[in-house]
Amino acid sequence: GEEIFNTYGEVSNLHLMHMYGFAEQYPANGHDVVEVPVVRLLEAAQELGQDQTLTSKKCALLKEQAIIIDDDVLVINKDGFVSDEVCLQILKVLAFSQQEFDDYVEREGWSDAESEASVVDDSALSF
């Protein structure tokens, strides 16, 4: 007889487990990803001692600006964050002090020059 190969395409272990009930052993799947719920970043900000009211305001602002939605996730693959810009925007806002946050809200965001000047090199978000 002939050997038959079944391929499931270029999908992550998460997808394989969800759809087919198995996953490939690490590091065999080069298409594997990790999904980090944005809510975990918000929880981490609070665990680091950030005021809950300030964190809630930041979250509301990020939602208002359509940067995040309630069940949003950040996707990380072997090359780093898939959505670098969104991740950077979330982390910037979460890192603001009360005064920086108030200034940001007053200016209704940052200018293109500020955004470009303060963006971290892509390599800082890569693994």
JSON list of C-alpha atoms in Angstrom, two decimals:
[
{"chain": "A", "resi": 1, "resn": "GLY", "atom": "CA", "xyz": [0.00, 0.00, 0.00]},
{"chain": "A", "resi": 2, "resn": "GLU", "atom": "CA", "xyz": [0.81, 3.63, -0.32]},
{"chain": "A", "resi": 3, "resn": "GLU", "atom": "CA", "xyz": [1.41, 5.98, 2.57]},
{"chain": "A", "resi": 4, "resn": "ILE", "atom": "CA", "xyz": [-1.13, 8.76, 2.87]},
{"chain": "A", "resi": 5, "resn": "PHE", "atom": "CA", "xyz": [-0.24, 12.13, 4.37]},
{"chain": "A", "resi": 6, "resn": "ASN", "atom": "CA", "xyz": [-2.87, 14.37, 5.90]},
{"chain": "A", "resi": 7, "resn": "THR", "atom": "CA", "xyz": [-2.00, 18.03, 6.22]},
{"chain": "A", "resi": 8, "resn": "TYR", "atom": "CA", "xyz": [-3.92, 20.56, 8.25]},
{"chain": "A", "resi": 9, "resn": "GLY", "atom": "CA", "xyz": [-2.29, 23.62, 6.72]},
{"chain": "A", "resi": 10, "resn": "GLU", "atom": "CA", "xyz": [-0.15, 26.32, 8.28]},
{"chain": "A", "resi": 11, "resn": "VAL", "atom": "CA", "xyz": [-1.99, 26.69, 11.58]},
{"chain": "A", "resi": 12, "resn": "SER", "atom": "CA", "xyz": [-1.05, 27.12, 15.22]},
{"chain": "A", "resi": 13, "resn": "ASN", "atom": "CA", "xyz": [-1.26, 24.46, 17.89]},
{"chain": "A", "resi": 14, "resn": "LEU", "atom": "CA", "xyz": [-4.16, 26.41, 19.39]},
{"chain": "A", "resi": 15, "resn": "HIS", "atom": "CA", "xyz": [-6.11, 25.94, 16.16]},
{"chain": "A", "resi": 16, "resn": "LEU", "atom": "CA", "xyz": [-5.07, 22.30, 15.80]},
{"chain": "A", "resi": 17, "resn": "MET", "atom": "CA", "xyz": [-6.17, 21.53, 19.37]},
{"chain": "A", "resi": 18, "resn": "HIS", "atom": "CA", "xyz": [-9.44, 23.39, 19.01]},
{"chain": "A", "resi": 19, "resn": "MET", "atom": "CA", "xyz": [-10.38, 21.93, 15.62]},
{"chain": "A", "resi": 20, "resn": "TYR", "atom": "CA", "xyz": [-8.77, 18.48, 15.60]},
{"chain": "A", "resi": 21, "resn": "GLY", "atom": "CA", "xyz": [-7.98, 17.58, 19.21]},
{"chain": "A", "resi": 22, "resn": "PHE", "atom": "CA", "xyz": [-4.20, 17.40, 18.99]},
{"chain": "A", "resi": 23, "resn": "ALA", "atom": "CA", "xyz": [-1.14, 19.64, 18.94]},
{"chain": "A", "resi": 24, "resn": "GLU", "atom": "CA", "xyz": [2.38, 19.20, 17.60]},
{"chain": "A", "resi": 25, "resn": "GLN", "atom": "CA", "xyz": [5.24, 18.83, 20.06]},
{"chain": "A", "resi": 26, "resn": "TYR", "atom": "CA", "xyz": [7.34, 21.96, 20.63]},
{"chain": "A", "resi": 27, "resn": "PRO", "atom": "CA", "xyz": [9.19, 23.25, 18.55]},
{"chain": "A", "resi": 28, "resn": "ALA", "atom": "CA", "xyz": [7.85, 21.30, 15.56]},
{"chain": "A", "resi": 29, "resn": "ASN", "atom": "CA", "xyz": [5.08, 23.77, 14.71]},
{"chain": "A", "resi": 30, "resn": "GLY", "atom": "CA", "xyz": [6.62, 26.89, 13.16]},
{"chain": "A", "resi": 31, "resn": "HIS", "atom": "CA", "xyz": [3.17, 28.47, 12.92]},
{"chain": "A", "resi": 32, "resn": "ASP", "atom": "CA", "xyz": [2.46, 28.36, 16.63]},
{"chain": "A", "resi": 33, "resn": "VAL", "atom": "CA", "xyz": [1.24, 31.50, 18.38]},
{"chain": "A", "resi": 34, "resn": "VAL", "atom": "CA", "xyz": [0.42, 32.67, 21.87]},
{"chain": "A", "resi": 35, "resn": "GLU", "atom": "CA", "xyz": [-2.65, 34.80, 22.48]},
{"chain": "A", "resi": 36, "resn": "VAL", "atom": "CA", "xyz": [-2.44, 37.21, 25.42]},
{"chain": "A", "resi": 37, "resn": "PRO", "atom": "CA", "xyz": [-5.81, 38.65, 26.43]},
{"chain": "A", "resi": 38, "resn": "VAL", "atom": "CA", "xyz": [-5.59, 42.44, 26.76]},
{"chain": "A", "resi": 39, "resn": "VAL", "atom": "CA", "xyz": [-7.43, 42.13, 30.07]},
{"chain": "A", "resi": 40, "resn": "ARG", "atom": "CA", "xyz": [-4.27, 40.44, 31.44]},
{"chain": "A", "resi": 41, "resn": "LEU", "atom": "CA", "xyz": [-2.26, 43.59, 30.68]},
{"chain": "A", "resi": 42, "resn": "LEU", "atom": "CA", "xyz": [-4.81, 45.65, 32.56]},
{"chain": "A", "resi": 43, "resn": "GLU", "atom": "CA", "xyz": [-4.64, 43.24, 35.50]},
{"chain": "A", "resi": 44, "resn": "ALA", "atom": "CA", "xyz": [-0.84, 43.40, 35.45]},
{"chain": "A", "resi": 45, "resn": "ALA", "atom": "CA", "xyz": [-0.96, 47.21, 35.62]},
{"chain": "A", "resi": 46, "resn": "GLN", "atom": "CA", "xyz": [-3.06, 46.96, 38.76]},
{"chain": "A", "resi": 47, "resn": "GLU", "atom": "CA", "xyz": [-0.82, 44.28, 40.27]},
{"chain": "A", "resi": 48, "resn": "LEU", "atom": "CA", "xyz": [2.13, 46.63, 39.78]},
{"chain": "A", "resi": 49, "resn": "GLY", "atom": "CA", "xyz": [0.42, 49.10, 42.07]},
{"chain": "A", "resi": 50, "resn": "GLN", "atom": "CA", "xyz": [-1.41, 51.28, 39.59]},
{"chain": "A", "resi": 51, "resn": "ASP", "atom": "CA", "xyz": [-4.55, 52.90, 40.98]},
{"chain": "A", "resi": 52, "resn": "GLN", "atom": "CA", "xyz": [-7.67, 50.95, 39.95]},
{"chain": "A", "resi": 53, "resn": "THR", "atom": "CA", "xyz": [-9.55, 54.14, 39.05]},
{"chain": "A", "resi": 54, "resn": "LEU", "atom": "CA", "xyz": [-6.71, 55.30, 36.79]},
{"chain": "A", "resi": 55, "resn": "THR", "atom": "CA", "xyz": [-6.46, 51.87, 35.16]},
{"chain": "A", "resi": 56, "resn": "SER", "atom": "CA", "xyz": [-10.22, 51.89, 34.53]},
{"chain": "A", "resi": 57, "resn": "LYS", "atom": "CA", "xyz": [-9.96, 55.34, 32.92]},
{"chain": "A", "resi": 58, "resn": "LYS", "atom": "CA", "xyz": [-7.11, 54.15, 30.72]},
{"chain": "A", "resi": 59, "resn": "CYS", "atom": "CA", "xyz": [-9.09, 51.08, 29.68]},
{"chain": "A", "resi": 60, "resn": "ALA", "atom": "CA", "xyz": [-12.13, 53.22, 28.86]},
{"chain": "A", "resi": 61, "resn": "LEU", "atom": "CA", "xyz": [-9.98, 55.55, 26.76]},
{"chain": "A", "resi": 62, "resn": "LEU", "atom": "CA", "xyz": [-8.40, 52.65, 24.85]},
{"chain": "A", "resi": 63, "resn": "LYS", "atom": "CA", "xyz": [-11.89, 51.31, 24.10]},
{"chain": "A", "resi": 64, "resn": "GLU", "atom": "CA", "xyz": [-13.17, 54.76, 23.15]},
{"chain": "A", "resi": 65, "resn": "GLN", "atom": "CA", "xyz": [-10.29, 55.15, 20.69]},
{"chain": "A", "resi": 66, "resn": "ALA", "atom": "CA", "xyz": [-11.04, 51.66, 19.31]},
{"chain": "A", "resi": 67, "resn": "ILE", "atom": "CA", "xyz": [-7.54, 50.51, 20.18]},
{"chain": "A", "resi": 68, "resn": "ILE", "atom": "CA", "xyz": [-9.00, 47.59, 22.14]},
{"chain": "A", "resi": 69, "resn": "ILE", "atom": "CA", "xyz": [-12.33, 45.83, 22.42]},
{"chain": "A", "resi": 70, "resn": "ASP", "atom": "CA", "xyz": [-13.59, 43.81, 25.38]},
{"chain": "A", "resi": 71, "resn": "ASP", "atom": "CA", "xyz": [-12.25, 40.40, 24.35]},
{"chain": "A", "resi": 72, "resn": "ASP", "atom": "CA", "xyz": [-9.18, 41.58, 22.42]},
{"chain": "A", "resi": 73, "resn": "VAL", "atom": "CA", "xyz": [-5.99, 39.52, 22.38]},
{"chain": "A", "resi": 74, "resn": "LEU", "atom": "CA", "xyz": [-2.41, 40.32, 21.43]},
{"chain": "A", "resi": 75, "resn": "VAL", "atom": "CA", "xyz": [-0.92, 37.62, 19.22]},
{"chain": "A", "resi": 76, "resn": "ILE", "atom": "CA", "xyz": [2.72, 36.64, 19.55]},
{"chain": "A", "resi": 77, "resn": "ASN", "atom": "CA", "xyz": [4.44, 34.34, 17.08]},
{"chain": "A", "resi": 78, "resn": "LYS", "atom": "CA", "xyz": [8.05, 33.22, 16.76]},
{"chain": "A", "resi": 79, "resn": "ASP", "atom": "CA", "xyz": [8.95, 36.61, 15.25]},
{"chain": "A", "resi": 80, "resn": "GLY", "atom": "CA", "xyz": [7.38, 38.71, 18.01]},
{"chain": "A", "resi": 81, "resn": "PHE", "atom": "CA", "xyz": [4.09, 40.55, 18.36]},
{"chain": "A", "resi": 82, "resn": "VAL", "atom": "CA", "xyz": [1.87, 40.26, 15.31]},
{"chain": "A", "resi": 83, "resn": "SER", "atom": "CA", "xyz": [0.23, 43.59, 16.14]},
{"chain": "A", "resi": 84, "resn": "ASP", "atom": "CA", "xyz": [3.22, 45.71, 17.26]},
{"chain": "A", "resi": 85, "resn": "GLU", "atom": "CA", "xyz": [1.50, 49.08, 16.87]},
{"chain": "A", "resi": 86, "resn": "VAL", "atom": "CA", "xyz": [-1.56, 48.10, 18.90]},
{"chain": "A", "resi": 87, "resn": "CYS", "atom": "CA", "xyz": [0.62, 46.56, 21.59]},
{"chain": "A", "resi": 88, "resn": "LEU", "atom": "CA", "xyz": [2.77, 49.70, 21.78]},
{"chain": "A", "resi": 89, "resn": "GLN", "atom": "CA", "xyz": [-0.25, 51.97, 22.05]},
{"chain": "A", "resi": 90, "resn": "ILE", "atom": "CA", "xyz": [-1.72, 49.87, 24.86]},
{"chain": "A", "resi": 91, "resn": "LEU", "atom": "CA", "xyz": [1.56, 49.71, 26.77]},
{"chain": "A", "resi": 92, "resn": "LYS", "atom": "CA", "xyz": [2.19, 53.45, 26.36]},
{"chain": "A", "resi": 93, "resn": "VAL", "atom": "CA", "xyz": [-1.20, 54.36, 27.78]},
{"chain": "A", "resi": 94, "resn": "LEU", "atom": "CA", "xyz": [-0.88, 51.84, 30.63]},
{"chain": "A", "resi": 95, "resn": "ALA", "atom": "CA", "xyz": [2.55, 53.24, 31.53]},
{"chain": "A", "resi": 96, "resn": "PHE", "atom": "CA", "xyz": [1.30, 56.83, 31.84]},
{"chain": "A", "resi": 97, "resn": "SER", "atom": "CA", "xyz": [1.36, 58.50, 35.22]},
{"chain": "A", "resi": 98, "resn": "GLN", "atom": "CA", "xyz": [-1.80, 60.37, 36.24]},
{"chain": "A", "resi": 99, "resn": "GLN", "atom": "CA", "xyz": [-0.33, 63.64, 34.91]},
{"chain": "A", "resi": 100, "resn": "GLU", "atom": "CA", "xyz": [0.79, 62.09, 31.61]},
{"chain": "A", "resi": 101, "resn": "PHE", "atom": "CA", "xyz": [-2.63, 60.50, 31.19]},
{"chain": "A", "resi": 102, "resn": "ASP", "atom": "CA", "xyz": [-4.39, 63.81, 31.86]},
{"chain": "A", "resi": 103, "resn": "ASP", "atom": "CA", "xyz": [-2.11, 65.56, 29.33]},
{"chain": "A", "resi": 104, "resn": "TYR", "atom": "CA", "xyz": [-2.77, 62.82, 26.76]},
{"chain": "A", "resi": 105, "resn": "VAL", "atom": "CA", "xyz": [-6.54, 63.13, 27.23]},
{"chain": "A", "resi": 106, "resn": "GLU", "atom": "CA", "xyz": [-6.35, 66.93, 27.05]},
{"chain": "A", "resi": 107, "resn": "ARG", "atom": "CA", "xyz": [-4.40, 66.78, 23.76]},
{"chain": "A", "resi": 108, "resn": "GLU", "atom": "CA", "xyz": [-6.75, 64.03, 22.52]},
{"chain": "A", "resi": 109, "resn": "GLY", "atom": "CA", "xyz": [-3.89, 61.64, 21.85]},
{"chain": "A", "resi": 110, "resn": "TRP", "atom": "CA", "xyz": [-0.36, 62.14, 20.68]},
{"chain": "A", "resi": 111, "resn": "SER", "atom": "CA", "xyz": [0.79, 63.83, 17.53]},
{"chain": "A", "resi": 112, "resn": "ASP", "atom": "CA", "xyz": [2.36, 61.83, 14.71]},
{"chain": "A", "resi": 113, "resn": "ALA", "atom": "CA", "xyz": [5.78, 63.24, 15.67]},
{"chain": "A", "resi": 114, "resn": "GLU", "atom": "CA", "xyz": [5.39, 62.13, 19.30]},
{"chain": "A", "resi": 115, "resn": "SER", "atom": "CA", "xyz": [4.15, 58.74, 18.22]},
{"chain": "A", "resi": 116, "resn": "GLU", "atom": "CA", "xyz": [7.10, 58.20, 15.88]},
{"chain": "A", "resi": 117, "resn": "ALA", "atom": "CA", "xyz": [9.66, 59.56, 18.35]},
{"chain": "A", "resi": 118, "resn": "SER", "atom": "CA", "xyz": [8.55, 57.36, 21.21]},
{"chain": "A", "resi": 119, "resn": "VAL", "atom": "CA", "xyz": [8.01, 54.10, 19.35]},
{"chain": "A", "resi": 120, "resn": "VAL", "atom": "CA", "xyz": [10.36, 51.39, 20.51]},
{"chain": "A", "resi": 121, "resn": "ASP", "atom": "CA", "xyz": [12.55, 49.66, 17.94]},
{"chain": "A", "resi": 122, "resn": "ASP", "atom": "CA", "xyz": [10.74, 46.58, 16.58]},
{"chain": "A", "resi": 123, "resn": "SER", "atom": "CA", "xyz": [13.54, 44.37, 17.85]},
{"chain": "A", "resi": 124, "resn": "ALA", "atom": "CA", "xyz": [12.57, 45.22, 21.44]},
{"chain": "A", "resi": 125, "resn": "LEU", "atom": "CA", "xyz": [9.27, 43.40, 20.91]},
{"chain": "A", "resi": 126, "resn": "SER", "atom": "CA", "xyz": [10.78, 40.39, 19.18]},
{"chain": "A", "resi": 127, "resn": "PHE", "atom": "CA", "xyz": [11.96, 37.19, 20.74]}
]
